[in-house]
Coordinates of C-alpha atoms and ligand atoms in Angstrom, one line a residue:
X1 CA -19.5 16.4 12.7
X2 CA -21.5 14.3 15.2
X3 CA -25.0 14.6 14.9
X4 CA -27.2 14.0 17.9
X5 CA -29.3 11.3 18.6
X6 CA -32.7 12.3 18.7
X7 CA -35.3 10.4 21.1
X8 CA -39.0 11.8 19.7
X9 CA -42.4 10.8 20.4
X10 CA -45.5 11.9 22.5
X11 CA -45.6 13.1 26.0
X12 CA -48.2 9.8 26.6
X13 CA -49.5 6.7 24.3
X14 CA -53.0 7.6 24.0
X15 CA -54.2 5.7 21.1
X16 CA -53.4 2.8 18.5
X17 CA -53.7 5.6 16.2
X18 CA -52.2 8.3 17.5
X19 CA -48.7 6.2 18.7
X20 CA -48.6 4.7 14.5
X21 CA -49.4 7.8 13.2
X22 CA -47.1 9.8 15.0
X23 CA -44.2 7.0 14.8
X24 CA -44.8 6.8 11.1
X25 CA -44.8 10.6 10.9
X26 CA -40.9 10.6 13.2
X27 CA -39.6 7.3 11.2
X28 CA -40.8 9.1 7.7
X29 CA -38.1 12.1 9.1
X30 CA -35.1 10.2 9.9
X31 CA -35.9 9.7 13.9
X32 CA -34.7 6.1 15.1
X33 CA -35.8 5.9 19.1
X34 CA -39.5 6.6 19.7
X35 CA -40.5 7.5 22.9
X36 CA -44.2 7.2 24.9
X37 CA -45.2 7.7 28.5
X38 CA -47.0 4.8 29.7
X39 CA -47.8 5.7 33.2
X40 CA -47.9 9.5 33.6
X41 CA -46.5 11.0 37.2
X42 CA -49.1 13.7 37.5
X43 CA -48.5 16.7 40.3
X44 CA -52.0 16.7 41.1
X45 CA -54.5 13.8 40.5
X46 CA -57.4 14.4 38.3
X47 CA -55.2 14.3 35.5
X48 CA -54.4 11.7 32.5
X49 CA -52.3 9.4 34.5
X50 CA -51.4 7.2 31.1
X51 CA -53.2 3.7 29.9
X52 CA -50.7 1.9 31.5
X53 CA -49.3 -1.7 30.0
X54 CA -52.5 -1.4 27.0
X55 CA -50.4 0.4 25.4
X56 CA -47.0 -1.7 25.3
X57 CA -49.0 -3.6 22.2
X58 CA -49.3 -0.4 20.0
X59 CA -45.3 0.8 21.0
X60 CA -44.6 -3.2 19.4
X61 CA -46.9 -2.6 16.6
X62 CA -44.6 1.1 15.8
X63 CA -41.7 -0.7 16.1
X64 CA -42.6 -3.5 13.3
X65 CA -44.0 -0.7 11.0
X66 CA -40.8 1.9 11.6
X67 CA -38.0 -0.4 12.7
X68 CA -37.9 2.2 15.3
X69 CA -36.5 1.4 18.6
X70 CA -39.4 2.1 21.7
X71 CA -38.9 3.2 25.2
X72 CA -41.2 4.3 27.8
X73 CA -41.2 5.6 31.7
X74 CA -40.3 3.3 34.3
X75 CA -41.4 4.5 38.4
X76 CA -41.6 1.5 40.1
X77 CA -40.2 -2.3 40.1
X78 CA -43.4 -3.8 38.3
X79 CA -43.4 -1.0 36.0
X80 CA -39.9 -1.9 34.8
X81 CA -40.8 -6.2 35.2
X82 CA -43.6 -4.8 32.5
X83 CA -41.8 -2.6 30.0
X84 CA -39.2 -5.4 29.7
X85 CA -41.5 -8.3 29.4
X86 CA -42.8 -6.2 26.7
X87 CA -39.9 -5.7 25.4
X88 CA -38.8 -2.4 25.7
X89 CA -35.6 -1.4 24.2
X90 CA -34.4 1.8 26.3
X91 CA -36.9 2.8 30.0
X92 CA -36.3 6.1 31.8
X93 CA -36.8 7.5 35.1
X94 CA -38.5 10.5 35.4
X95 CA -38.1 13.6 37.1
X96 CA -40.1 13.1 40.1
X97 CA -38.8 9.5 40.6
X98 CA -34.8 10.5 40.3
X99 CA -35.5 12.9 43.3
X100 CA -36.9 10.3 45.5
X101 CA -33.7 7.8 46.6
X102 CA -36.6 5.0 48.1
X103 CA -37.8 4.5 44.6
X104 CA -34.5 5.0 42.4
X105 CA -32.9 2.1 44.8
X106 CA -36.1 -0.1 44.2
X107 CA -35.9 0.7 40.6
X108 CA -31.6 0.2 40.7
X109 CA -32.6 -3.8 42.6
X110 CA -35.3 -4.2 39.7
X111 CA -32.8 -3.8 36.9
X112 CA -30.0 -5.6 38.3
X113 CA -28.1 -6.9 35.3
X114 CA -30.5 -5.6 32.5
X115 CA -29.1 -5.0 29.5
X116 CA -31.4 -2.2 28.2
X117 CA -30.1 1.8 28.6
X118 CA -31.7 3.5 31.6
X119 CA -31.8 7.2 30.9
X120 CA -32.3 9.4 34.3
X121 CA -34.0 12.2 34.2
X122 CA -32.8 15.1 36.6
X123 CA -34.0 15.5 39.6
X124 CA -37.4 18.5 39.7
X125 CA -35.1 20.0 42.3
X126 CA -31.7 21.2 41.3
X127 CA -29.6 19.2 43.4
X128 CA -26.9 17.0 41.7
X129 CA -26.0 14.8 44.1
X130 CA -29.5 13.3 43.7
X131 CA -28.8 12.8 40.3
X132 CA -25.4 11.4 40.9
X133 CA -27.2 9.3 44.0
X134 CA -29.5 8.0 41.2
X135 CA -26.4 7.5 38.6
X136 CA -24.4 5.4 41.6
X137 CA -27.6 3.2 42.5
X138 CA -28.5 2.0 39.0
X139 CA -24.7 1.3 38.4
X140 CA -24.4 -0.2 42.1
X141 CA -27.0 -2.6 40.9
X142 CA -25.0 -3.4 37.5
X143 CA -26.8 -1.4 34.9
X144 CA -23.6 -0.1 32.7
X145 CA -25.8 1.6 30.2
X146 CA -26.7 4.7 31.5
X147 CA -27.9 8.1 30.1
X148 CA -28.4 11.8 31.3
X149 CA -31.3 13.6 30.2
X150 CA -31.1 17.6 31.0
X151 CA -35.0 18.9 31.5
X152 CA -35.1 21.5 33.5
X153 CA -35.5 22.0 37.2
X154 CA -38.5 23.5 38.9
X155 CA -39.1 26.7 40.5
X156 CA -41.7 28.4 43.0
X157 CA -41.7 32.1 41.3
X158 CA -42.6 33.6 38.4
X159 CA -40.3 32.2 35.2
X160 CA -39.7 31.9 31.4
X161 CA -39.3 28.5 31.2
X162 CA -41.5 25.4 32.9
X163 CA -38.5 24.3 34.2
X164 CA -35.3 26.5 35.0
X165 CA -32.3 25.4 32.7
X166 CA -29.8 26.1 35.2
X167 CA -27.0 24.8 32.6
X168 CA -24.5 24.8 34.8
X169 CA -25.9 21.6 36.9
X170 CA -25.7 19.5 33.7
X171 CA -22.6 20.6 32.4
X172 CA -21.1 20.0 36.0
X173 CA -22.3 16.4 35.5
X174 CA -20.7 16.0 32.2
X175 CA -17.2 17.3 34.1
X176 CA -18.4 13.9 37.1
X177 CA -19.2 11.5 34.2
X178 CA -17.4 12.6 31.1
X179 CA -18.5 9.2 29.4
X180 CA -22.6 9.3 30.2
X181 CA -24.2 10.3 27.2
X182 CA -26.0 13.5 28.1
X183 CA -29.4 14.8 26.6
X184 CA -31.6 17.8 26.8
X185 CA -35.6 17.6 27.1
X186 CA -36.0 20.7 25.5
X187 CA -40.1 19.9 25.7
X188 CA -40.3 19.8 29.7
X189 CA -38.0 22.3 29.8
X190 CA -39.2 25.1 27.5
X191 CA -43.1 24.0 28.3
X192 CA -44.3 25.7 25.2
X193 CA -43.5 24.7 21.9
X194 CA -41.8 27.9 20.7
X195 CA -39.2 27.5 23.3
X196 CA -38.1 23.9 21.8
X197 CA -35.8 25.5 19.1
X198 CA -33.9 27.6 21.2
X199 CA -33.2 25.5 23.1
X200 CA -32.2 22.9 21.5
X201 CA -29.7 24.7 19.6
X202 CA -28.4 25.7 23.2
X203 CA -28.0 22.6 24.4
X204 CA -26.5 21.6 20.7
X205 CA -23.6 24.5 21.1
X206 CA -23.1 23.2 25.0
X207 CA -21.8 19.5 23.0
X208 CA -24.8 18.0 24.3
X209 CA -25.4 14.3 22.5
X210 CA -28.9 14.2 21.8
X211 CA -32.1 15.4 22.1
X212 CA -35.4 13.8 23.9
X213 CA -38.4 15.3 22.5
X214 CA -42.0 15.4 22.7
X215 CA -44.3 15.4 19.0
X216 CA -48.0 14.2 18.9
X217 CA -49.8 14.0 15.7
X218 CA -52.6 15.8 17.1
X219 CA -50.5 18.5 19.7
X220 CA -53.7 20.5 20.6
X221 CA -55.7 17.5 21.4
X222 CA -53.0 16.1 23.3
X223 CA -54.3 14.4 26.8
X224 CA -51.0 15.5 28.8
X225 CA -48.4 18.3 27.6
X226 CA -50.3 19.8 24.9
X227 CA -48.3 23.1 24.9
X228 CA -44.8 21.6 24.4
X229 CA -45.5 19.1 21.9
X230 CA -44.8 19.4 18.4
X231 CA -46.1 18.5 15.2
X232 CA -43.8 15.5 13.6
X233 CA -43.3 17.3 10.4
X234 CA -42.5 21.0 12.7
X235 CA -40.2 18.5 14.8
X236 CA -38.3 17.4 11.6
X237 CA -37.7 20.5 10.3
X238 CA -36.4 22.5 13.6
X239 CA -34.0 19.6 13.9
X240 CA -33.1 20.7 10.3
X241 CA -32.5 24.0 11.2
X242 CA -30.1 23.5 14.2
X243 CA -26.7 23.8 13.6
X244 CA -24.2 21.0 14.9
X245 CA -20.8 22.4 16.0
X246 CA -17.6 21.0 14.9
X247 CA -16.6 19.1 17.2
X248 CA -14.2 20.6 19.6
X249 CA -15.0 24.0 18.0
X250 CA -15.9 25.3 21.5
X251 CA -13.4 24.5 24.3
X252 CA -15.7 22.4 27.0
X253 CA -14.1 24.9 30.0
X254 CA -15.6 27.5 27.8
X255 CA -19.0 25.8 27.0
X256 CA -19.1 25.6 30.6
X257 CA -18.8 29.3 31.3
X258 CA -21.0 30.0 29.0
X259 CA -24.0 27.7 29.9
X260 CA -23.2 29.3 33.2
X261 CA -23.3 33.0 32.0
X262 CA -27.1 32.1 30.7
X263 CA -27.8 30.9 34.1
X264 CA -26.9 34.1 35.5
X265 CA -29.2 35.9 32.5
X266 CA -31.9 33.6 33.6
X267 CA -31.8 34.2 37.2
X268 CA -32.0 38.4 36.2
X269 CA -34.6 37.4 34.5
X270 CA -36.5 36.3 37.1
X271 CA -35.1 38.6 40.0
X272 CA -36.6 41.6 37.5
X273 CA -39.6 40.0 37.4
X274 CA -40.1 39.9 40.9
X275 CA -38.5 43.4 41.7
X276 CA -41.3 44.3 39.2
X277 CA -44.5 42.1 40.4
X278 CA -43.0 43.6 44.2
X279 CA -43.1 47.3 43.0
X280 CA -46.3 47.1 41.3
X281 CA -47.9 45.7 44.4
X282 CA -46.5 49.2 46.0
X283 CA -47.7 51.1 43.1
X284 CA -51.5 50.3 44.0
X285 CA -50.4 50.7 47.8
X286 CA -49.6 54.7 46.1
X287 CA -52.4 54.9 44.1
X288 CA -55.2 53.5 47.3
X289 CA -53.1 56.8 49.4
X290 CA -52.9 59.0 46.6
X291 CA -49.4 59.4 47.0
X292 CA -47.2 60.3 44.2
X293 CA -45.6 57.5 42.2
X294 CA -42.1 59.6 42.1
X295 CA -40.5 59.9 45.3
X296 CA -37.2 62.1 44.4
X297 CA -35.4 60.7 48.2
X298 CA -36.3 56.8 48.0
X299 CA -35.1 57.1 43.9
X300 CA -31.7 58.9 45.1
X301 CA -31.4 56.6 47.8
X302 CA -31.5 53.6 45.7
X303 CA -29.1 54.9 43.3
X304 CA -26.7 55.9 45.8
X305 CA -26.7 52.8 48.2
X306 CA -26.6 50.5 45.1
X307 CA -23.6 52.5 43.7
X308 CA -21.7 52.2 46.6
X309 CA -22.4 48.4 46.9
X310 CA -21.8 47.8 43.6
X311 CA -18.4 49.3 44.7
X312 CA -17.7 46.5 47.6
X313 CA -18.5 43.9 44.1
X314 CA -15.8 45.7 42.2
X315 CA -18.4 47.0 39.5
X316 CA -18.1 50.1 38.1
X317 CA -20.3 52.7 39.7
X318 CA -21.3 54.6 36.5
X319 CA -22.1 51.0 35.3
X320 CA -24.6 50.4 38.4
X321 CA -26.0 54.0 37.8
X322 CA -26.6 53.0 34.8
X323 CA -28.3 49.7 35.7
X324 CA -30.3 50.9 38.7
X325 CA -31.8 53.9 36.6
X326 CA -33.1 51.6 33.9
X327 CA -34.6 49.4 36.3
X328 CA -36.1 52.2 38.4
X329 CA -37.6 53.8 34.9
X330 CA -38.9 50.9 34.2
X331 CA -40.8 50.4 37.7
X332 CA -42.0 54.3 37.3
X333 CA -43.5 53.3 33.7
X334 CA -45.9 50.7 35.5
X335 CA -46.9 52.9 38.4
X336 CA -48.2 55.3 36.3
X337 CA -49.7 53.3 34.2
X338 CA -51.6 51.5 37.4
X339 CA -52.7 55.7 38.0
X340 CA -53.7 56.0 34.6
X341 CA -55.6 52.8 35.2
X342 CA -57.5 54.1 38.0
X343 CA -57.8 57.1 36.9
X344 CA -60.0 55.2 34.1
X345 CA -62.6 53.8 36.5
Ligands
PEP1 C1 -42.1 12.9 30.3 O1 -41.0 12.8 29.8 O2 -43.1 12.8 29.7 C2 -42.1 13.3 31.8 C3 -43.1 13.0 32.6 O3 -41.1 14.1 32.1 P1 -40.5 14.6 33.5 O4 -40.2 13.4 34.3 O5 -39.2 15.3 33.0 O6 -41.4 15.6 34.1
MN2 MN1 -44.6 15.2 29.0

């Protein structure tokens, strides 16, 4: 069974302390590659934006005591002239630099004929010929050490995840580049810690070769990503807990449907959520006119018009009934409780 290669370490290097002590903490479990943001992309300024190259002596120091490998973020050409005059032994491009083809063609000229793995981030947004732009500079330029990491793209409404899955964009890259290693960021992904696990295992049933994951000796007091990041010792035993498929237990064509069947669960997900946020916003509209929350004709319209477009879709109509009723319960249930609400006041 191949087990995957786990990449662990905290969202930034904040401290001396806090980079040995968590590296010690990783090394103690088994984890070889020990990763720490340097310089920190922030959305909005204001934020912990990283120490910057201070910290490339502490990364060294973890590496002596652990004999773990080090890697760190790379955005820009002096960035990368940096984290490989300090000797860095994998970089990666982030997120927010893979969607940008300026600065991934800046970066591909800086590491012309470098030797160290590049791991590319996706792009935030979910389109893959970005990612396969990025893939096609860095190897233009000669880098033939490339790796995929999987962390989740980013959406405007309301979701379960900080950044969508969307499993089906990675798995369509696996299909373009069948020899890229591929990882999943469960931590940037999932944006709270309870959501590592799960995914995880996911990504470890979709034949996924390793994991990049954020742990912080301190998670609470972390200075960027506090929610996602993990304890070493919590880290250490999830990755106990996962189960590795045999290999080739799962047919990749059928991997692929599934990873695209959560997709779909995922995107229902969210569409409920807004069908509800969108009907609760009429539910005050009802209880501001005193109007009643049950309206028997826009309730038998719905479940007609639905049915018979359901039909055009081939579903079954008692199965749309079905659906629809559920849904409009469920809608009914938080318009009365809005009444009962004012009612209350
Ligand atoms: C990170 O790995 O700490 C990071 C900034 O990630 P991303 O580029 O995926 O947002
Ligand atoms: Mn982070």
């Amino acid at each position: 069974m191949k087990q995957p290669l786990v990449i662990a370490g905290p969202c930034s290097a904040e401290s001396r302390e806090q980079v040995l002590s968590t590296a010690q903490a990783l090394a103690a479990g088994g984890i070889r590659i020990f990763r720490a943001g340097v310089w920190k992309p922030r959305t909005r300024p204001g934020g912990f934006e990283g120490v910057g190259s201070g910290a490339f002596p502490w990364l060294q120091e973890a590496r002596a005591l652990t004999g773990m490998q080090i890697c760190t973020e790379v955005a820009t050409p002096q960035h990368v002239e940096e984290a490989l005059g300090a000797g860095m032994d994998l970089l990666w491009i982030g997120a927010r630099t893979t969607a940008n083809p300026f600065a991934v063609q800046e970066l591909a000229e800086a590491l012309k004929g470098v030797s160290v793995p590049v791991l590319v981030k996706n792009p935030i947004n979910p389109d893959i010929e970005l990612w396969c732009g990025a893939i096609e500079r860095l190897s233009g330029a000669g880098v033939t050490r490339i790796g995929l990491i999987h962390r989740g793209f980013s959406s405007y409404t309301q979701k379960l995840y900080r950044n969508e899955p969307l499993w089906h964009i990675p798995i369509e890259m696996k299909r373009r580049y069948p020899d890229i290693r591929l990882f999943c960021d469960p931590s940037h992904m999932g944006g709270r810690r309870e959501l590592v696990a799960p995914l995880a295992q996911q990504a470890l049933d979709l034949m996924y070769d390793g994991l990049f994951v954020e742990a912080h000796c301190n998670p609470d007091g972390a200075l960027s990503d506090a929610k996602q990041q993990l304890l070493p010792a919590d880290l250490i035993a999830l990755l106990r807990n996962l189960s590795v498929r045999e290999e080739g237990s799962l047919p990749s064509d059928i991997a692929s449907l599934r990873g695209e069947v959560d997709g779909i669960d995922e995107e229902l997900l969210r569409l409920l959520a807004r069908r509800q946020q969108i009907t609760g916003e009429i539910g005050a509209y009802k209880v501001q006119h005193n109007m009643p929350v049950l309206q028997s004709d826009r309730y038998r319209e719905i479940i007609e018009k639905r049915t018979q477009q359901g039909r055009l879709l081939d579903l079954d109509a008692a199965f749309v009934t079905a659906v629809m009723e559920t849904i409009h319960k469920e809608s009914i249930r938080r318009q009365l409780e809005l009444v009962a609400d004012a009612e209350k006041q």
